Amino acid sequence: MKKTRLMVSALMLTVAATGQWINHRTAGIPRAKDGKPNLTARAPRSKDGRPDLSGIWHGESATSDAPEGTNGDALPKYFLDITRDLPPGDVPFQPWAADLYEERKASFGKDDPISRCLPLGVPRSDADGVPMKIVQTRNLVAILQEGDASFRQIFLDGRPLPTEPQPSWRGYSVGKWEGDALIVETRGFRDRGWLDGFGHPHSDVLRVVERFRRRDFGHMDIQIMIDDPKTYRRPLTYTQIQVLMADTELMELVCNENERDSKHFVGR
């Protein structure tokens, strides 16, 4: 029987798919005697000596009883709530943001951009319920998201962030290495994005700083700081762990192809 992968993302239609290459043995992966990938082996390095972040990754879940997503695994830890580690009532909302968050809760998240097949923003894509593929070169890290076959570029060539960017869902990203960590700064967002499935908002001055660190072959930490003084009185921080997916490949997932939800939304 061919292996299948189940893909679920918030209000999007559930899609079951069977495709090529999801059972193809990935070259270069260290393995135990039984042939299974050794995910605790030493992290690989590129020719220039930097840690190599390349691979297909999936966000690690919080607990075994969390809502299910890709592959039947529990959804990544911060997919639904980036403030889950804060005590109740301790989210540093600005007043307007607190009101908007409550409105989104009351409407059961019907205005979530992904319910209308709009892109995930940053850093929400770090905890997406479908895989991402990192392709690393000397001057560029490209992140290919399985969801809607979308992409993100992180430039490592020393260019500055644009001073008057056209606002975008994923912003504009530049990075640099500090030891074994890749530090990425992203700005230039449009203000329609949601930071998580529960609807934590952000504004157009959102600044995201991510610290990518591959601590062994099969595990990568993405330490995230959200700095948005229009929306939050102080920065928010959390760390989403990514786990390597071996012997598989990205599959095509096009939300609009079978989307049937939005016509039922009131006040669309």
PDB file of N, CA and C in Angstrom, residues 5-7 12 15-22 130-131 145-150 249-258:
ATOM      1  N   ARG A   5      -0.456  11.086   2.842  1.00  0.00           N
ATOM      2  CA  ARG A   5      -0.256  12.169   3.795  1.00  0.00           C
ATOM      3  C   ARG A   5      -1.539  12.972   3.879  1.00  0.00           C
ATOM      4  N   LEU A   6      -2.019  13.187   5.089  1.00  0.00           N
ATOM      5  CA  LEU A   6      -3.249  13.944   5.323  1.00  0.00           C
ATOM      6  C   LEU A   6      -2.869  15.361   5.678  1.00  0.00           C
ATOM      7  N   MET A   7      -3.456  16.334   4.980  1.00  0.00           N
ATOM      8  CA  MET A   7      -3.098  17.727   5.182  1.00  0.00           C
ATOM      9  C   MET A   7      -4.312  18.503   5.652  1.00  0.00           C
ATOM     10  N   MET A  12      -9.641  25.147   6.221  1.00  0.00           N
ATOM     11  CA  MET A  12      -9.493  24.656   4.868  1.00  0.00           C
ATOM     12  C   MET A  12     -10.045  23.239   4.753  1.00  0.00           C
ATOM     13  N   VAL A  15      -7.703  17.338   2.759  1.00  0.00           N
ATOM     14  CA  VAL A  15      -7.322  16.708   1.505  1.00  0.00           C
ATOM     15  C   VAL A  15      -6.475  15.486   1.799  1.00  0.00           C
ATOM     16  N   ALA A  16      -6.840  14.330   1.264  1.00  0.00           N
ATOM     17  CA  ALA A  16      -5.998  13.147   1.359  1.00  0.00           C
ATOM     18  C   ALA A  16      -5.352  12.930   0.012  1.00  0.00           C
ATOM     19  N   ALA A  17      -4.036  12.651   0.003  1.00  0.00           N
ATOM     20  CA  ALA A  17      -3.338  12.570  -1.273  1.00  0.00           C
ATOM     21  C   ALA A  17      -2.311  11.464  -1.262  1.00  0.00           C
ATOM     22  N   THR A  18      -2.120  10.873  -2.443  1.00  0.00           N
ATOM     23  CA  THR A  18      -1.057   9.910  -2.651  1.00  0.00           C
ATOM     24  C   THR A  18      -0.221  10.425  -3.813  1.00  0.00           C
ATOM     25  N   GLY A  19       1.101  10.450  -3.674  1.00  0.00           N
ATOM     26  CA  GLY A  19       1.900  11.031  -4.734  1.00  0.00           C
ATOM     27  C   GLY A  19       3.255  10.384  -4.855  1.00  0.00           C
ATOM     28  N   GLN A  20       3.992  10.820  -5.895  1.00  0.00           N
ATOM     29  CA  GLN A  20       5.320  10.291  -6.114  1.00  0.00           C
ATOM     30  C   GLN A  20       6.288  10.775  -5.037  1.00  0.00           C
ATOM     31  N   TRP A  21       7.283   9.964  -4.801  1.00  0.00           N
ATOM     32  CA  TRP A  21       8.465  10.332  -4.026  1.00  0.00           C
ATOM     33  C   TRP A  21       8.248  10.397  -2.520  1.00  0.00           C
ATOM     34  N   ILE A  22       7.035  10.182  -2.015  1.00  0.00           N
ATOM     35  CA  ILE A  22       6.903  10.279  -0.564  1.00  0.00           C
ATOM     36  C   ILE A  22       7.423   9.032   0.136  1.00  0.00           C
ATOM     37  N   VAL A 130       1.480  21.940   7.724  1.00  0.00           N
ATOM     38  CA  VAL A 130       2.008  21.159   6.600  1.00  0.00           C
ATOM     39  C   VAL A 130       3.508  21.413   6.492  1.00  0.00           C
ATOM     40  N   PRO A 131       4.239  20.531   5.818  1.00  0.00           N
ATOM     41  CA  PRO A 131       5.705  20.644   5.817  1.00  0.00           C
ATOM     42  C   PRO A 131       6.225  21.859   5.059  1.00  0.00           C
ATOM     43  N   GLN A 145       6.952  26.299   1.033  1.00  0.00           N
ATOM     44  CA  GLN A 145       5.845  25.817   1.857  1.00  0.00           C
ATOM     45  C   GLN A 145       4.974  24.887   1.027  1.00  0.00           C
ATOM     46  N   GLU A 146       4.654  23.722   1.583  1.00  0.00           N
ATOM     47  CA  GLU A 146       3.761  22.819   0.859  1.00  0.00           C
ATOM     48  C   GLU A 146       2.391  23.452   0.662  1.00  0.00           C
ATOM     49  N   GLY A 147       1.935  24.192   1.641  1.00  0.00           N
ATOM     50  CA  GLY A 147       0.640  24.852   1.546  1.00  0.00           C
ATOM     51  C   GLY A 147       0.621  25.871   0.421  1.00  0.00           C
ATOM     52  N   ASP A 148      -0.238  25.659  -0.560  1.00  0.00           N
ATOM     53  CA  ASP A 148      -0.397  26.524  -1.721  1.00  0.00           C
ATOM     54  C   ASP A 148       0.883  26.710  -2.514  1.00  0.00           C
ATOM     55  N   ALA A 149       1.809  25.769  -2.403  1.00  0.00           N
ATOM     56  CA  ALA A 149       3.051  25.801  -3.182  1.00  0.00           C
ATOM     57  C   ALA A 149       3.689  27.187  -3.126  1.00  0.00           C
ATOM     58  N   SER A 150       3.761  27.772  -1.935  1.00  0.00           N
ATOM     59  CA  SER A 150       4.252  29.130  -1.763  1.00  0.00           C
ATOM     60  C   SER A 150       5.717  29.123  -1.338  1.00  0.00           C
ATOM     61  N   GLU A 249       8.818  13.842   0.315  1.00  0.00           N
ATOM     62  CA  GLU A 249       8.987  15.024  -0.517  1.00  0.00           C
ATOM     63  C   GLU A 249       7.734  15.878  -0.399  1.00  0.00           C
ATOM     64  N   LEU A 250       7.845  17.166  -0.760  1.00  0.00           N
ATOM     65  CA  LEU A 250       6.678  18.031  -0.761  1.00  0.00           C
ATOM     66  C   LEU A 250       5.662  17.546  -1.787  1.00  0.00           C
ATOM     67  N   MET A 251       4.399  17.833  -1.494  1.00  0.00           N
ATOM     68  CA  MET A 251       3.314  17.503  -2.409  1.00  0.00           C
ATOM     69  C   MET A 251       2.557  18.771  -2.755  1.00  0.00           C
ATOM     70  N   GLU A 252       1.827  18.746  -3.845  1.00  0.00           N
ATOM     71  CA  GLU A 252       1.077  19.924  -4.260  1.00  0.00           C
ATOM     72  C   GLU A 252      -0.214  20.047  -3.446  1.00  0.00           C
ATOM     73  N   LEU A 253      -0.388  21.195  -2.814  1.00  0.00           N
ATOM     74  CA  LEU A 253      -1.608  21.483  -2.059  1.00  0.00           C
ATOM     75  C   LEU A 253      -2.108  22.855  -2.500  1.00  0.00           C
ATOM     76  N   VAL A 254      -3.216  22.902  -3.201  1.00  0.00           N
ATOM     77  CA  VAL A 254      -3.771  24.140  -3.728  1.00  0.00           C
ATOM     78  C   VAL A 254      -5.123  24.362  -3.073  1.00  0.00           C
ATOM     79  N   CYS A 255      -5.192  25.316  -2.184  1.00  0.00           N
ATOM     80  CA  CYS A 255      -6.399  25.547  -1.385  1.00  0.00           C
ATOM     81  C   CYS A 255      -7.608  25.867  -2.262  1.00  0.00           C
ATOM     82  N   ASN A 256      -7.435  26.734  -3.232  1.00  0.00           N
ATOM     83  CA  ASN A 256      -8.573  27.183  -4.043  1.00  0.00           C
ATOM     84  C   ASN A 256      -9.177  26.091  -4.910  1.00  0.00           C
ATOM     85  N   GLU A 257      -8.447  25.021  -5.127  1.00  0.00           N
ATOM     86  CA  GLU A 257      -8.914  23.996  -6.046  1.00  0.00           C
ATOM     87  C   GLU A 257     -10.200  23.337  -5.575  1.00  0.00           C
ATOM     88  N   ASN A 258     -10.325  23.091  -4.285  1.00  0.00           N
ATOM     89  CA  ASN A 258     -11.520  22.423  -3.762  1.00  0.00           C
ATOM     90  C   ASN A 258     -12.155  23.201  -2.608  1.00  0.00           C
TER      91      ASN A 258
END
